Tab-separated table of C-alpha atoms and ligand atoms in Angstrom:
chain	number	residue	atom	x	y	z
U	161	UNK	CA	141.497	176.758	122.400
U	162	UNK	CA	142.698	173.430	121.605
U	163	UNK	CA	144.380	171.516	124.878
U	164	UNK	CA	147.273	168.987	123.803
U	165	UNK	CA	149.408	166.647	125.560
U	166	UNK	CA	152.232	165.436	123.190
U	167	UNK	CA	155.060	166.509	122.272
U	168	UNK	CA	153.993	166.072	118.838
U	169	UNK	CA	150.887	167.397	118.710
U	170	UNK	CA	152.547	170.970	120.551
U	171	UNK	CA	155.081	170.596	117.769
U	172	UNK	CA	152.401	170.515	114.541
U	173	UNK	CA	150.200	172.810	116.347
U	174	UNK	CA	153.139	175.905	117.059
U	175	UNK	CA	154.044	175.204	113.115
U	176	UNK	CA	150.765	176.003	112.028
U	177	UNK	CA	150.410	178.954	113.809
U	178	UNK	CA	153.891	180.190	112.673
U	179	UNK	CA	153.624	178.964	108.932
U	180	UNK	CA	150.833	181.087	108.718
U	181	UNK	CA	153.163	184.065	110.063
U	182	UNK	CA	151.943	184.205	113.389
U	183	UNK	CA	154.907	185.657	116.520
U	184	UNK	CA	154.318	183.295	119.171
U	185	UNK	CA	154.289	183.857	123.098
U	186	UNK	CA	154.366	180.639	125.542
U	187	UNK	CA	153.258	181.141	129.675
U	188	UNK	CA	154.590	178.189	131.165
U	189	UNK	CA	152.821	177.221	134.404
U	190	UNK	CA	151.989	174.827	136.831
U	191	UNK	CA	147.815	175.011	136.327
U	192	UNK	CA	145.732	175.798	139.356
U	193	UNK	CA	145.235	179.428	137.981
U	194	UNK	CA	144.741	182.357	139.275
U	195	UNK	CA	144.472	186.656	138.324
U	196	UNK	CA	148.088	186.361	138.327
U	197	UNK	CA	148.494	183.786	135.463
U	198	UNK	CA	146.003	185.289	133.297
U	199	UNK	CA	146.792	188.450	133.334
U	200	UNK	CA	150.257	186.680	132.202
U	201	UNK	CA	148.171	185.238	129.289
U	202	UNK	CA	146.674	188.724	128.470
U	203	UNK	CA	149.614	190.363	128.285
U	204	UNK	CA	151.332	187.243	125.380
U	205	UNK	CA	147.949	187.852	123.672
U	206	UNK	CA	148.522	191.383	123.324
U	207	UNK	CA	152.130	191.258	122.154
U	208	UNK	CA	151.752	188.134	119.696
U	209	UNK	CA	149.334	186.034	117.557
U	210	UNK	CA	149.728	182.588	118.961
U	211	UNK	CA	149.431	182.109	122.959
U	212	UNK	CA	150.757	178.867	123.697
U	213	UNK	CA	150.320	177.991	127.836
U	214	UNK	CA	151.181	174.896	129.422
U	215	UNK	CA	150.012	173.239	132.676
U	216	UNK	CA	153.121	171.080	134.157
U	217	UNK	CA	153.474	170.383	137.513
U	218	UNK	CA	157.261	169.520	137.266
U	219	UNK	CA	158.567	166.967	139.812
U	220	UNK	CA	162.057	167.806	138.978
U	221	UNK	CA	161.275	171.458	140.972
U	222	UNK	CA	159.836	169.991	143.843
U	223	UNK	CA	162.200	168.683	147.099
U	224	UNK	CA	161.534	165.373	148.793
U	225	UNK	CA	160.059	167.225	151.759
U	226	UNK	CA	157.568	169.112	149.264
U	227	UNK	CA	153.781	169.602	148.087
U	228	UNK	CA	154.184	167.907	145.066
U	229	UNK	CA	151.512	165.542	145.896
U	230	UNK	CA	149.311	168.187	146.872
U	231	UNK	CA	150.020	170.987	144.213
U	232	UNK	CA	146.273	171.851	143.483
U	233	UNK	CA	145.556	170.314	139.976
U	234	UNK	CA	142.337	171.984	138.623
U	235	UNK	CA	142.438	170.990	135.212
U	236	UNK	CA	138.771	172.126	134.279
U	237	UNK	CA	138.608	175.483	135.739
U	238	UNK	CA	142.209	176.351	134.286
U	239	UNK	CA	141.171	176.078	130.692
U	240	UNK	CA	137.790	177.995	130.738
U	241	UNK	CA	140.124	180.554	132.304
U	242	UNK	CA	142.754	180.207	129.669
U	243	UNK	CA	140.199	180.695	127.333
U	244	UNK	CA	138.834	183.714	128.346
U	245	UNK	CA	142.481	185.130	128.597
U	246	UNK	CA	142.683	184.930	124.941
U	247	UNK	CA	145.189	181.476	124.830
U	248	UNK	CA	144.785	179.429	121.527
U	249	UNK	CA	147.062	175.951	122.624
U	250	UNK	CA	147.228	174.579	126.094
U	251	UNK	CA	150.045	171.756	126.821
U	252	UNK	CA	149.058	169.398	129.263
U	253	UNK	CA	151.677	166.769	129.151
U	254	UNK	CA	152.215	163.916	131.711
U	255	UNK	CA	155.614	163.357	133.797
U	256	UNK	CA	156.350	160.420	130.688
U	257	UNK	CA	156.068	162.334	127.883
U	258	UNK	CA	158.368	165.406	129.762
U	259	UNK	CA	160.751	162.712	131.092
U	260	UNK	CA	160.461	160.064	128.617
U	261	UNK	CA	164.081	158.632	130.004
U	262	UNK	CA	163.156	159.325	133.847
U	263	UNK	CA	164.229	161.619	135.598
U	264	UNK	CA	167.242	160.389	137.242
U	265	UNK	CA	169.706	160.643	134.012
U	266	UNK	CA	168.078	163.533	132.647
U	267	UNK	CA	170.494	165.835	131.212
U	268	UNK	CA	170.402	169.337	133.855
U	269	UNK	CA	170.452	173.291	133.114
U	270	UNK	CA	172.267	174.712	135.947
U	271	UNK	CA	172.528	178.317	135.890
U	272	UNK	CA	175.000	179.951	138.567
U	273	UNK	CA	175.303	182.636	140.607
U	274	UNK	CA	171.653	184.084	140.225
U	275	UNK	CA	170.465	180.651	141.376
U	276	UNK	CA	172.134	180.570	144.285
U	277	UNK	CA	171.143	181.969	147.976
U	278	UNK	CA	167.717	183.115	147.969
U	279	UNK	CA	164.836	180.289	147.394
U	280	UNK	CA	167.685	178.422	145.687
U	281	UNK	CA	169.323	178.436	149.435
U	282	UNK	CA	166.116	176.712	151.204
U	283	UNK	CA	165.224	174.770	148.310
U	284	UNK	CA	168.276	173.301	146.920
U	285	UNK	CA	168.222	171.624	143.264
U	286	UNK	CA	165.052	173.605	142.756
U	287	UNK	CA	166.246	176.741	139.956
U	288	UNK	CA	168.249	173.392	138.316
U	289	UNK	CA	164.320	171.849	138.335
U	290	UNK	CA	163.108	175.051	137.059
U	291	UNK	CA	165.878	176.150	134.343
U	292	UNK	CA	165.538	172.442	132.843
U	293	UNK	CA	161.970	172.208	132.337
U	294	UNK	CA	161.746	175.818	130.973
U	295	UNK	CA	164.745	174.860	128.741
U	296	UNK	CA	162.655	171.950	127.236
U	297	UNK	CA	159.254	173.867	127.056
U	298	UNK	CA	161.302	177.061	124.694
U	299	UNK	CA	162.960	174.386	122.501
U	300	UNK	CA	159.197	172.230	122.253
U	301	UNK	CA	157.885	175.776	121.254
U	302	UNK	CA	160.489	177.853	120.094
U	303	UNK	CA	158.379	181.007	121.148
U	304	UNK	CA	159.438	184.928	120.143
U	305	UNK	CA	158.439	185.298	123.855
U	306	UNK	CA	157.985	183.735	127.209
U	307	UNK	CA	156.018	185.793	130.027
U	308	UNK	CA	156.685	184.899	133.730
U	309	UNK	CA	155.453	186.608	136.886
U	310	UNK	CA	157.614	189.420	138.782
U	311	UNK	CA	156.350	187.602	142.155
U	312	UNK	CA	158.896	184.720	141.112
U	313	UNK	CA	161.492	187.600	141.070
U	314	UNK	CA	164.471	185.243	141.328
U	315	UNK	CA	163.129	182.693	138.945
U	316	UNK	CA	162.748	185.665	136.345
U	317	UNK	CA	166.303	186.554	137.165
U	318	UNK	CA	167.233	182.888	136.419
U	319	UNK	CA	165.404	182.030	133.238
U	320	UNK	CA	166.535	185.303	131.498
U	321	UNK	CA	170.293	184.157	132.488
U	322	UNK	CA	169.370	181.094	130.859
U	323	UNK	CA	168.091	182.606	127.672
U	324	UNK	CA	171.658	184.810	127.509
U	325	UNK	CA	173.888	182.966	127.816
U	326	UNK	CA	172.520	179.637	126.069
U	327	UNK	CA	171.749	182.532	122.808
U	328	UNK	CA	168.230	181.045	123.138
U	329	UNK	CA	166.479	184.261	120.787
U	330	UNK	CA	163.173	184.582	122.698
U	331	UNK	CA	162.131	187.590	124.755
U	332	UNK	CA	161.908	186.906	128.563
U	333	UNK	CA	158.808	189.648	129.941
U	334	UNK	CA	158.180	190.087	133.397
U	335	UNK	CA	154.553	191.152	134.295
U	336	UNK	CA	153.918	192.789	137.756
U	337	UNK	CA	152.541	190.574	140.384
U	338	UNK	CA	148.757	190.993	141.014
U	339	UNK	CA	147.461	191.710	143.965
U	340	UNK	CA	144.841	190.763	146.501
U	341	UNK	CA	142.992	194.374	147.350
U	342	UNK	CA	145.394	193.451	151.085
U	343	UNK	CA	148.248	193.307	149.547
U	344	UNK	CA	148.762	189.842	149.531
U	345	UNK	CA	150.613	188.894	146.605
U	346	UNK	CA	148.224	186.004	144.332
U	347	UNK	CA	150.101	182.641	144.791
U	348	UNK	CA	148.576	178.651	143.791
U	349	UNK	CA	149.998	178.305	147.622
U	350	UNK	CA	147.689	180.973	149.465
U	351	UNK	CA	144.927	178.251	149.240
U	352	UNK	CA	146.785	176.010	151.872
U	353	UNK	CA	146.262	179.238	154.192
U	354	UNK	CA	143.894	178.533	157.085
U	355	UNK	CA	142.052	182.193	158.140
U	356	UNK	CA	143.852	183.586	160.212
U	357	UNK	CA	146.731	182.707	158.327
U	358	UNK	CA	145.599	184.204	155.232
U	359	UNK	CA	144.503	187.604	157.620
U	360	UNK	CA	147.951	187.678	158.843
U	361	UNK	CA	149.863	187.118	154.996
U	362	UNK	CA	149.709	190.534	154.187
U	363	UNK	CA	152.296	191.389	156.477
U	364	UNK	CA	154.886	190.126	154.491
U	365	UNK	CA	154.377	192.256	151.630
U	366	UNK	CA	153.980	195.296	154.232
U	367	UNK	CA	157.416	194.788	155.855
U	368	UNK	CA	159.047	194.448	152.477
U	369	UNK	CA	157.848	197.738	151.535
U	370	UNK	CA	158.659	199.563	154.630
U	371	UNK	CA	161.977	198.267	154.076
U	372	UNK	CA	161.803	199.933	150.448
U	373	UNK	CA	160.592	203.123	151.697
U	374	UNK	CA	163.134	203.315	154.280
U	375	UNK	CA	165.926	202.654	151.091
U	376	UNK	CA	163.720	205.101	149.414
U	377	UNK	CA	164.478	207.535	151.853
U	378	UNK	CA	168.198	206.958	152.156
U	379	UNK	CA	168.745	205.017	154.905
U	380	UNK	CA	172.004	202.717	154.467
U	381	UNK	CA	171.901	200.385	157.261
U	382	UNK	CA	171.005	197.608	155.632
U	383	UNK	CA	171.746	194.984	158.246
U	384	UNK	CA	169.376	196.748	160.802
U	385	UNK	CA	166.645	197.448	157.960
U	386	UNK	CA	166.881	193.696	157.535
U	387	UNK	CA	166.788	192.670	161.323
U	388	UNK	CA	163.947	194.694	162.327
U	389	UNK	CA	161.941	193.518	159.532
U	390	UNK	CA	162.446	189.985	160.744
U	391	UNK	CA	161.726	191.053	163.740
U	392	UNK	CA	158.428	192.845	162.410
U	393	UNK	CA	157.912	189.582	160.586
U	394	UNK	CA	158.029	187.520	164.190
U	395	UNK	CA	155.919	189.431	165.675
U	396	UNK	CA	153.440	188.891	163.113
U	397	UNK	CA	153.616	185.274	163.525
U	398	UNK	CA	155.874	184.369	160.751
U	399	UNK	CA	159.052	182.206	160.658
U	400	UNK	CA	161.169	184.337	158.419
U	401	UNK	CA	163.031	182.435	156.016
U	402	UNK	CA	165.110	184.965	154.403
U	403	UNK	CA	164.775	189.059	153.952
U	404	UNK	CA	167.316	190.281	151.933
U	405	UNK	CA	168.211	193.797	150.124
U	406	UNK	CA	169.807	192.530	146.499
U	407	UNK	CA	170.968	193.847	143.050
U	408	UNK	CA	168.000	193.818	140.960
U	409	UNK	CA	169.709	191.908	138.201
U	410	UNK	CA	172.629	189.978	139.727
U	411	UNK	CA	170.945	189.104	143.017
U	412	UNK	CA	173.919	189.710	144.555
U	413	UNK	CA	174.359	191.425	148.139
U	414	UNK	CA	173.906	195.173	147.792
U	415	UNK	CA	176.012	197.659	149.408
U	416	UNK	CA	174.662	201.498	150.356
U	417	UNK	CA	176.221	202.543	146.370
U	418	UNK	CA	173.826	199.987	144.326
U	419	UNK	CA	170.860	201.885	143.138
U	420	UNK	CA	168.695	199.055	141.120
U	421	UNK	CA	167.801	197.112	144.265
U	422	UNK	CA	165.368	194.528	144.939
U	423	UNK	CA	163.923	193.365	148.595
U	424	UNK	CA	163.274	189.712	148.792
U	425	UNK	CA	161.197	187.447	151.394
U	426	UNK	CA	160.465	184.289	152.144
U	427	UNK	CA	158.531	183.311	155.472
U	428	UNK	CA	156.001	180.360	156.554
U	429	UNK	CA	152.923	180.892	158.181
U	430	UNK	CA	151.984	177.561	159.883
U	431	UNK	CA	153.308	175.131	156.821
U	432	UNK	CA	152.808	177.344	154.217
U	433	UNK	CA	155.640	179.377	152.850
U	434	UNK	CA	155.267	182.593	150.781
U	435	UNK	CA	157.537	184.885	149.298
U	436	UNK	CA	157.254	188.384	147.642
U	437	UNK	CA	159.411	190.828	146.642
U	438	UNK	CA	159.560	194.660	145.861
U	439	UNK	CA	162.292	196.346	142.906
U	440	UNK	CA	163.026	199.764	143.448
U	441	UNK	CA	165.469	202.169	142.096
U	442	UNK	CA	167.354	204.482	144.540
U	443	UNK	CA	168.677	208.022	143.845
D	548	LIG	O1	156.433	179.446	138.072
D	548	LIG	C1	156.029	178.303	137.803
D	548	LIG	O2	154.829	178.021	137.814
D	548	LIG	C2	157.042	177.222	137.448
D	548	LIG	O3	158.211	177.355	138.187
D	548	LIG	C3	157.345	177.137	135.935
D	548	LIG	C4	157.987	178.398	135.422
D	548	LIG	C5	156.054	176.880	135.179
D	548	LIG	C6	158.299	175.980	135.661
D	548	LIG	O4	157.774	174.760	136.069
């Protein structure tokens, strides 16, 4: 696996690969990898030639009040796990060669609606952080496919918006978010956990699904499914951020008709803040 940080270099390398007739797959991510990522990079390696990943921890994302300084950067251990995953190129570039003008008259990718509410609520600017950098990293690769995690439900939501209707022809895949064997979805941010924290993060993931089942099952009230799970969440020691019951592809607010749904959650524990999700599809 070769690891480059230019522009230039990603450019020559990705023309090799596809001169030679190889379909290539890019996993953009922010490094400090984990089961979650690489099974990401497993899947591009099964479905093309070329795996392309790149390690950016974007400052256009990240709000003022934010870890940006923080973000875990674990260069070393990232690649010998890239590796293993079967990825051929890593891009490492630096905030310069990504923002070469700065950042302040950098040209933005907004998408609307799907953007909007949600993490895009409690983090504002962030999806326009997000849609811009993934913008630049497809036209710097120009990949068949792009793989991003199911855990990021929203952000899925938002970059394959962004691939429709800017006609960009790559194939968005979503891959289902791994799992600790508690339930706790794998996030970069469970490290900031203290113990008990990370014994009580589970919860979050169990409330969303009892929320599910309950859909599952036909119940309609929506509003009370949602306040008891906040409630649930509370009591748990969270400080719910949002829950929500959405249309699995719009995001939009979902009445008792909708059928693809998804539950979304955001909560902190202490100063960390996780979110999870769960689809499901309703008789
Ligand atoms: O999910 C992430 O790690 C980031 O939001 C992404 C997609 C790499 C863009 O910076």
């Amino acid at each position: 696996m070769n690891t480059v940080k230019t522009v230039r270099e990603l450019r020559a390398a990705v023309a090799r690969a596809r001169s030679e007739g190889k379909r290539i797959a890019l996993v953009p991510t922010m490094g400090n990898l984990h089961s979650g990522h690489t099974a990401l990079v497993t899947k591009a390696a099964q479905r093309a030639d070329f795996v392309v990943a790149t390690i950016f921890v974007n400052p256009l994302q990240f709000g003022p009040n934010e870890d940006l300084a923080t973000y875990p950067r674990t260069l070393a251990a990232d690649q010998e796990k890239l590796l293993q995953a079967g990825c051929h190129l890593l891009f490492t570039p630096t905030v310069e060669e990504m923002y070469p003008h700065g950042m302040a008259d950098q040209t933005i990718v907004r998408v609307p609606v799907v953007s909007e509410g949600l993490c895009g609520g409690s983090r504002p600017g962030h999806f326009d952080g997000v849609s811009t950098v993934v913008s630049k990293l497809f036209n710097m690769v120009q990949p068949d496919i792009a793989i991003f995690g199911q855990k990021d439900f929203q952000q899925l939501a938002v970059v394959s918006a962004l691939v429709r209707d800017l006609n960009m022809p790559i194939q968005i895949i979503g891959e289902p978010t791994v799992r600790a064997a508690d339930g706790l979805a794998l996030s970069s941010r469970n490290g900031y956990l203290t113990e008990a924290e990370r014994a009580t993060a589970p919860a979050l993931y169990r409330v969303i699904t009892h929320i599910g089942e309950a859909l599952h099952n036909g119940e309609q009230n929506h509003a009370q499914l949602l306040d008891d799970g906040k409630k649930a969440l509370e009591a748990a020691g969270f400080r719910p951020d949002y829950l929500e019951i959405r249309q699995a592809v719009t995001l939009r607010p979902a009445t008792p008709d909708d059928h693809d749904l998804v539950v979304l959650g955001a909560a902190f524990l202490g100063k960390t803040r996780l979110i999870d999700n769960l689809h499901l599809t309703k008789q």
